[in-house]
Amino acid sequence: MFRTFTALLFAFSALSGCAFEPAGEGSESALSGRPYFEVFEATNGDHYFNLKAANHRVILSSEGYSTRQSALNGVLSVMDHGAQEANFDLWEASNGEFYFTLQARNGAVIGTSETYVSASNARRGVQTVTRNVDEYLDFLANRTGARFDIFQGADDRFYFNLHAANGEIVLSSQGYTTESAALSATFSVADNGIDQNRYEVNEAADGSYYFNLKARNGRVIGTSETYSTASNARRGCDGVIALLPNVELL
């Protein structure tokens, strides 16, 4: 199921390797009061996600994925399937405790819970996950201010816009074939967009100016609006650099 993103906040952490911590979110305490997702890269290079409740307790965890985009696709699947109890299966572990899994329509396991001492506790755990997914979706639907919007265009491709605090669009993407690819591109913007050397100011055919934000491999990952002068465009670059530390990703 497609949804329009007003923002997704990911608190990034690492098991003991590299990770991206979204600027403006110095600690988990900044997220107190609502559920959130955490995406991280383990020391073996695999990527994982956790769904955490407002008290920071992990209530659903993923398998390992080979890429960040694949882990983000798993997060999207939790949003699509995690609000319905019918999508959960209850299992008994070898030690006699119980756990549950969240499954996609094709039967693939999206996430797995911790273990519980009883089946009834595990069923209450399912209800906790569905409630937290609902709360998270409500958070997404009501986001305003500085944010990334991901949307599907008339060509069925997925795009993102980066909005300033006043709602103005300051950076836009190319089209992507999947929602997870567009979402992953917003992470690339956050990775690269605080480096002034990643920006390139160009003159448009009509004599106005715009800038591109490029990844380390030289690929354009975002393009600005047009400006009347090159100096205004350069100030636009500075504005994006200043904005990104305050933008929530997931």
CSV table of N, CA and C in Angstrom, one decimal, residues 76-85 87-88 102-105 110 133:
chain,number,residue,atom,x,y,z
A,76,LEU,N,9.1,-0.1,5.5
A,76,LEU,CA,7.8,0.2,4.8
A,76,LEU,C,6.8,-1.0,4.9
A,77,SER,N,7.3,-2.2,4.9
A,77,SER,CA,6.5,-3.4,5.0
A,77,SER,C,5.8,-3.4,6.4
A,78,VAL,N,6.6,-3.0,7.4
A,78,VAL,CA,6.0,-3.0,8.8
A,78,VAL,C,4.8,-2.0,8.8
A,79,MET,N,5.0,-0.8,8.1
A,79,MET,CA,3.9,0.2,8.0
A,79,MET,C,2.7,-0.4,7.3
A,80,ASP,N,3.0,-1.1,6.3
A,80,ASP,CA,1.9,-1.7,5.5
A,80,ASP,C,1.1,-2.8,6.2
A,81,HIS,N,1.8,-3.6,7.0
A,81,HIS,CA,1.2,-4.8,7.5
A,81,HIS,C,1.1,-4.8,9.0
A,82,GLY,N,1.8,-4.0,9.7
A,82,GLY,CA,1.9,-4.1,11.2
A,82,GLY,C,0.8,-3.6,12.0
A,83,ALA,N,-0.2,-3.0,11.4
A,83,ALA,CA,-1.4,-2.4,12.1
A,83,ALA,C,-2.5,-3.4,12.2
A,84,GLN,N,-2.4,-4.6,11.6
A,84,GLN,CA,-3.4,-5.6,11.6
A,84,GLN,C,-3.0,-6.9,12.3
A,85,GLU,N,-3.7,-7.3,13.4
A,85,GLU,CA,-3.3,-8.4,14.2
A,85,GLU,C,-3.3,-9.7,13.3
A,87,ASN,N,-2.0,-10.3,10.7
A,87,ASN,CA,-0.7,-10.5,10.0
A,87,ASN,C,0.4,-11.0,10.9
A,88,PHE,N,0.0,-11.4,12.1
A,88,PHE,CA,1.0,-11.9,13.1
A,88,PHE,C,0.7,-13.3,13.3
A,102,LEU,N,5.8,-11.0,12.3
A,102,LEU,CA,4.9,-10.3,11.4
A,102,LEU,C,5.2,-10.7,10.0
A,103,GLN,N,4.2,-11.1,9.3
A,103,GLN,CA,4.4,-11.6,7.9
A,103,GLN,C,3.7,-10.7,6.9
A,104,ALA,N,4.4,-10.7,5.7
A,104,ALA,CA,3.8,-10.0,4.5
A,104,ALA,C,2.8,-11.0,3.9
A,105,ARG,N,2.1,-10.4,2.9
A,105,ARG,CA,1.1,-11.2,2.2
A,105,ARG,C,1.6,-12.5,1.5
A,110,ILE,N,8.7,-10.3,8.2
A,110,ILE,CA,9.1,-9.0,8.2
A,110,ILE,C,9.9,-8.6,9.5
A,133,VAL,N,2.4,0.9,15.7
A,133,VAL,CA,2.4,1.2,14.3
A,133,VAL,C,1.3,2.2,13.9
